[in-house]
XYZ file of C-alpha atoms in Angstrom:
335
model
C 0.000 0.000 0.000
C 2.838 2.360 0.860
C 4.558 1.675 -2.468
C 1.285 2.204 -4.323
C 0.815 5.522 -2.553
C 4.284 6.669 -3.609
C 3.601 5.717 -7.235
C 0.294 7.567 -7.189
C 1.981 10.645 -5.699
C 4.642 10.600 -8.421
C 1.958 10.247 -11.087
C 0.054 13.187 -9.600
C 3.256 15.260 -9.567
C 3.754 14.443 -13.240
C 0.259 15.701 -14.057
C 0.892 18.896 -12.132
C 4.149 19.493 -13.983
C 2.386 18.876 -17.307
C -0.248 21.392 -16.259
C 2.369 24.073 -15.663
C 3.874 23.432 -19.110
C 0.520 24.242 -20.694
C -0.151 27.251 -18.451
C -0.344 29.699 -21.362
C -2.719 27.637 -23.508
C -6.315 26.962 -22.505
C -7.469 23.531 -23.622
C -11.250 23.270 -23.747
C -11.636 19.649 -24.844
C -9.781 16.344 -25.122
C -6.098 17.016 -25.737
C -4.082 15.341 -28.487
C -0.601 14.949 -27.004
C 2.329 14.015 -29.227
C 5.635 13.174 -27.568
C 8.225 13.590 -30.306
C 10.546 11.118 -28.613
C 8.196 8.276 -29.519
C 7.115 7.061 -32.932
C 8.927 7.366 -36.285
C 11.831 9.808 -36.321
C 13.395 11.928 -39.039
C 16.469 10.128 -40.385
C 16.822 11.852 -43.752
C 14.838 12.601 -46.927
C 11.820 10.330 -47.225
C 11.486 9.735 -43.488
C 8.892 11.286 -41.173
C 9.464 15.048 -41.123
C 6.068 16.263 -39.828
C 4.089 15.244 -36.750
C 0.691 16.474 -38.006
C 0.182 16.915 -41.748
C -3.094 17.976 -43.331
C -4.194 18.723 -46.908
C -7.480 18.154 -48.749
C -7.943 14.589 -49.973
C -11.077 15.444 -52.005
C -12.426 18.558 -53.709
C -15.235 18.633 -51.125
C -12.925 19.221 -48.149
C -13.377 22.932 -47.525
C -12.816 23.460 -43.799
C -10.044 22.309 -41.469
C -10.114 22.556 -37.676
C -7.179 21.464 -35.509
C -7.588 22.121 -31.790
C -6.361 21.172 -28.328
C -2.947 19.924 -29.459
C 0.142 19.543 -27.275
C 3.395 18.691 -29.102
C 6.633 18.421 -27.165
C 10.207 17.152 -27.381
C 10.327 16.644 -31.143
C 13.593 16.487 -33.037
C 14.083 17.696 -36.615
C 10.344 17.503 -37.343
C 7.713 20.119 -38.109
C 4.858 20.385 -35.647
C 1.883 21.082 -37.936
C 2.080 21.330 -41.720
C -1.027 22.313 -43.722
C -0.831 22.458 -47.503
C -2.539 22.030 -50.851
C -3.026 18.993 -53.077
C -2.035 19.017 -56.750
C -3.652 16.684 -59.295
C -2.495 15.276 -62.661
C -5.132 17.308 -64.522
C -3.613 20.525 -63.202
C -6.328 21.191 -60.637
C -5.356 22.043 -57.088
C -7.415 21.531 -53.937
C -7.058 23.987 -51.066
C -9.076 24.652 -47.930
C -11.515 27.558 -47.742
C -11.061 27.948 -43.975
C -8.198 26.802 -41.758
C -8.377 27.082 -37.964
C -5.674 26.076 -35.491
C -6.604 26.773 -31.873
C -5.365 25.830 -28.420
C -1.978 24.634 -29.652
C 1.130 24.300 -27.489
C 4.454 23.379 -29.095
C 7.506 23.177 -26.832
C 11.083 21.920 -27.309
C 10.761 21.164 -31.026
C 14.479 21.208 -31.752
C 16.747 21.028 -34.781
C 20.140 19.315 -34.789
C 20.664 19.022 -38.561
C 22.123 22.145 -40.142
C 20.129 23.478 -43.087
C 16.973 21.542 -42.215
C 13.835 23.701 -42.138
C 11.212 23.046 -39.453
C 8.151 25.051 -38.366
C 5.920 25.100 -35.316
C 3.019 25.537 -37.719
C 3.325 26.012 -41.463
C 0.448 26.848 -43.806
C 0.956 27.013 -47.565
C -1.350 27.242 -50.543
C -1.083 27.055 -54.295
C -0.090 30.604 -55.040
C -1.775 32.437 -57.878
C -3.359 29.321 -59.378
C -6.376 29.357 -57.060
C -9.149 31.932 -57.541
C -11.017 31.420 -54.274
C -9.414 32.674 -51.079
C -8.435 30.796 -47.943
C -9.148 32.360 -44.540
C -6.825 31.399 -41.679
C -7.423 31.652 -37.925
C -4.755 30.971 -35.312
C -6.215 31.264 -31.815
C -4.379 30.642 -28.530
C -1.108 29.330 -29.934
C 2.155 29.104 -27.981
C 5.424 28.102 -29.686
C 8.343 28.137 -27.280
C 11.768 26.885 -26.276
C 12.554 25.219 -29.601
C 14.463 25.510 -32.842
C 11.561 26.017 -35.246
C 10.400 28.944 -37.293
C 7.345 29.316 -35.035
C 4.640 30.371 -37.530
C 5.073 30.382 -41.299
C 2.216 31.261 -43.685
C 3.141 31.452 -47.354
C 2.427 31.095 -51.050
C -1.365 31.021 -51.070
C -4.349 33.152 -51.994
C -5.503 34.323 -48.565
C -8.437 36.536 -47.623
C -8.054 37.262 -43.911
C -5.372 35.838 -41.638
C -6.591 36.350 -38.062
C -4.092 35.669 -35.281
C -5.326 35.967 -31.689
C -3.337 35.225 -28.521
C -0.095 34.176 -30.187
C 2.899 33.686 -27.892
C 6.392 33.093 -29.243
C 9.371 32.917 -26.924
C 12.598 31.076 -26.215
C 13.085 29.873 -29.803
C 16.101 30.128 -32.068
C 14.062 32.636 -34.110
C 11.136 34.339 -32.396
C 8.923 35.599 -35.185
C 5.701 35.090 -37.096
C 6.329 35.118 -40.852
C 4.017 35.746 -43.807
C 5.752 35.347 -47.179
C 4.347 35.907 -50.682
C 7.674 36.376 -52.418
C 7.300 34.505 -55.682
C 3.582 33.786 -55.731
C 0.393 34.254 -53.735
C -1.524 37.161 -52.212
C -2.961 38.146 -48.835
C -5.701 40.745 -48.338
C -5.596 41.381 -44.584
C -3.610 40.189 -41.572
C -5.012 40.911 -38.095
C -2.730 40.378 -35.099
C -4.522 40.889 -31.804
C -3.979 40.199 -28.102
C -0.406 39.136 -28.870
C 1.996 41.401 -26.931
C 5.587 41.474 -28.120
C 5.084 39.340 -31.222
C 7.316 40.212 -34.174
C 5.705 39.801 -37.604
C 7.930 39.653 -40.686
C 6.207 40.486 -43.975
C 7.942 39.343 -47.171
C 6.270 39.803 -50.499
C 6.247 41.074 -54.031
C 5.059 44.665 -54.382
C 1.293 44.688 -53.880
C 1.098 41.061 -52.727
C 0.056 41.855 -49.137
C -2.619 44.460 -48.457
C -3.010 45.500 -44.824
C -1.741 44.465 -41.404
C -3.771 45.537 -38.368
C -2.200 45.179 -34.911
C -4.720 45.387 -32.060
C -4.194 45.355 -28.306
C -0.660 43.989 -28.626
C 1.839 46.209 -26.761
C 5.375 45.784 -28.035
C 4.331 43.930 -31.178
C 6.178 44.998 -34.327
C 5.682 44.523 -38.053
C 8.527 44.643 -40.546
C 8.155 44.861 -44.321
C 11.342 42.999 -45.172
C 13.175 43.837 -48.394
C 13.551 40.912 -50.782
C 15.314 41.216 -54.168
C 15.443 44.946 -53.535
C 11.647 45.209 -53.171
C 9.140 45.357 -50.339
C 5.472 44.422 -50.347
C 4.309 47.967 -49.614
C 1.892 46.624 -46.997
C -0.165 49.175 -45.057
C 0.489 48.727 -41.330
C -2.042 49.917 -38.737
C -1.279 49.889 -35.022
C -4.593 50.288 -33.222
C -4.270 51.175 -29.544
C -7.649 52.806 -29.163
C -10.497 51.475 -27.075
C -12.998 51.839 -29.895
C -13.070 50.607 -33.445
C -10.358 51.047 -36.017
C -10.309 54.088 -38.241
C -7.790 54.519 -41.014
C -6.910 58.191 -41.463
C -5.804 59.510 -44.825
C -2.005 59.104 -44.985
C 0.233 62.130 -45.174
C 3.084 61.366 -47.552
C 6.478 62.571 -46.466
C 9.391 63.523 -48.708
C 10.998 60.098 -48.438
C 8.088 58.386 -50.147
C 6.667 56.769 -47.021
C 3.895 57.964 -44.742
C 2.857 57.727 -41.114
C -0.250 59.144 -39.491
C -1.399 58.863 -35.874
C -4.957 59.667 -34.787
C -6.978 58.550 -31.783
C -4.567 55.786 -30.817
C -4.314 54.447 -34.363
C -1.081 54.701 -36.328
C -1.072 54.005 -40.038
C 2.125 53.551 -42.021
C 2.538 52.969 -45.710
C 5.115 53.404 -48.429
C 8.696 52.196 -48.404
C 10.910 55.034 -47.316
C 11.637 56.404 -50.749
C 11.961 53.066 -52.549
C 10.229 53.198 -55.914
C 8.090 50.088 -56.291
C 7.204 48.955 -59.816
C 3.912 47.284 -60.672
C 3.760 43.661 -59.406
C 3.766 42.306 -62.953
C 7.246 43.727 -63.495
C 8.682 41.770 -60.591
C 11.268 39.254 -61.858
C 9.511 36.048 -62.771
C 6.113 37.737 -63.039
C 5.174 36.589 -59.560
C 4.827 32.932 -60.599
C 7.394 30.160 -60.487
C 11.075 30.431 -59.627
C 13.106 29.447 -62.658
C 13.426 33.002 -64.012
C 14.219 34.654 -60.684
C 17.680 36.095 -60.092
C 20.107 34.161 -57.948
C 20.258 35.019 -54.278
C 19.172 33.856 -50.834
C 15.560 33.453 -51.968
C 16.259 31.521 -55.158
C 14.072 28.440 -55.241
C 11.735 29.815 -52.592
C 8.516 29.669 -54.589
C 5.888 27.066 -55.264
C 5.555 25.515 -58.704
C 2.247 23.691 -58.753
C 2.960 22.240 -62.153
C 5.533 19.906 -60.650
C 2.891 18.202 -58.502
C 2.311 15.497 -61.069
C 1.525 12.468 -58.964
C -2.023 11.688 -57.927
C -2.865 13.577 -54.754
C 0.667 14.868 -54.406
C 1.406 17.690 -52.029
C 2.406 21.024 -53.476
C 6.180 21.164 -52.912
C 7.550 23.123 -49.995
C 9.628 26.236 -50.627
C 13.045 26.646 -49.101
C 12.961 29.226 -46.315
C 16.569 29.352 -45.141
C 17.240 32.608 -46.949
C 14.039 34.044 -45.503
C 15.148 33.217 -41.983
C 18.549 34.830 -42.433
C 17.211 38.099 -43.796
C 14.133 38.370 -41.588
C 16.033 37.478 -38.442
C 18.602 40.211 -39.015
C 15.878 42.701 -39.962
C 13.805 42.138 -36.824
C 16.907 42.147 -34.631
C 17.709 45.636 -35.924
C 14.105 46.766 -35.247
C 14.176 45.471 -31.688
C 17.556 47.142 -31.040
C 16.281 50.428 -32.444
C 13.167 50.233 -30.275
């Protein structure tokens, strides 16, 4: 009986410790726990490189909901990877709505140099899809690992809504949205996410507006790629009421910044002349005609997804990490 009591006490202690790990994420249903130390491991190309992978298997799959997920102690594996499906007839299936909520990812580490891993990665099919995908990330904590925490790229997105995002203790602490070679995003809303750093990377005109609400210390950077920036309009809303976008006042450098009633709107690119998106090298589609550099090969070519139900190939993001990391480090130092 005494031995049994000790075992039960140890088990209870383990549950309490687990509860403290998840202190910043509120689970409101049965939890899917994945211990990365168990199950198939990544041993090289062709082995298991993602713990949760989702993409549409039929044209009738329109909505995806992933919730109450706890991933910990993974090694050289992505946490969640959500993508598109390419078909031999050239059609591509993507979700209309993607929601990831109540997600805790801790100690997802990388030991292989050059290997790209994400806490959560969402990708689409670039400019080939007419309908838009809406994305919601709600109550997500990526911490104490070696991943790129949040990576959304190369799709046709309507609204990307991110609420209660926490990123800390990682090799690179940022949320990244990239439409460099293909894809478009209308609006990104980052709310209730203090201190989060959002890196925007895109062709001129490929990303419309970023709205930051109730997120003290959060920053947004329009990172220069191939000498261009997206030209995204950035609104920091610190007011108690609704958001109003005042008419921008253009300064002599070609950029603009206006503050009114707790709302700051910035636009322009500090004097950089941005050509029309169609004049961007490669026309915004594919990668073969792009100039060499750290982003070469970073786009999605849906045409190469020839096998039945094959996933749209993943872009390389190592160049993105190098540039965005340095950019945000400079912003934080300046602040």
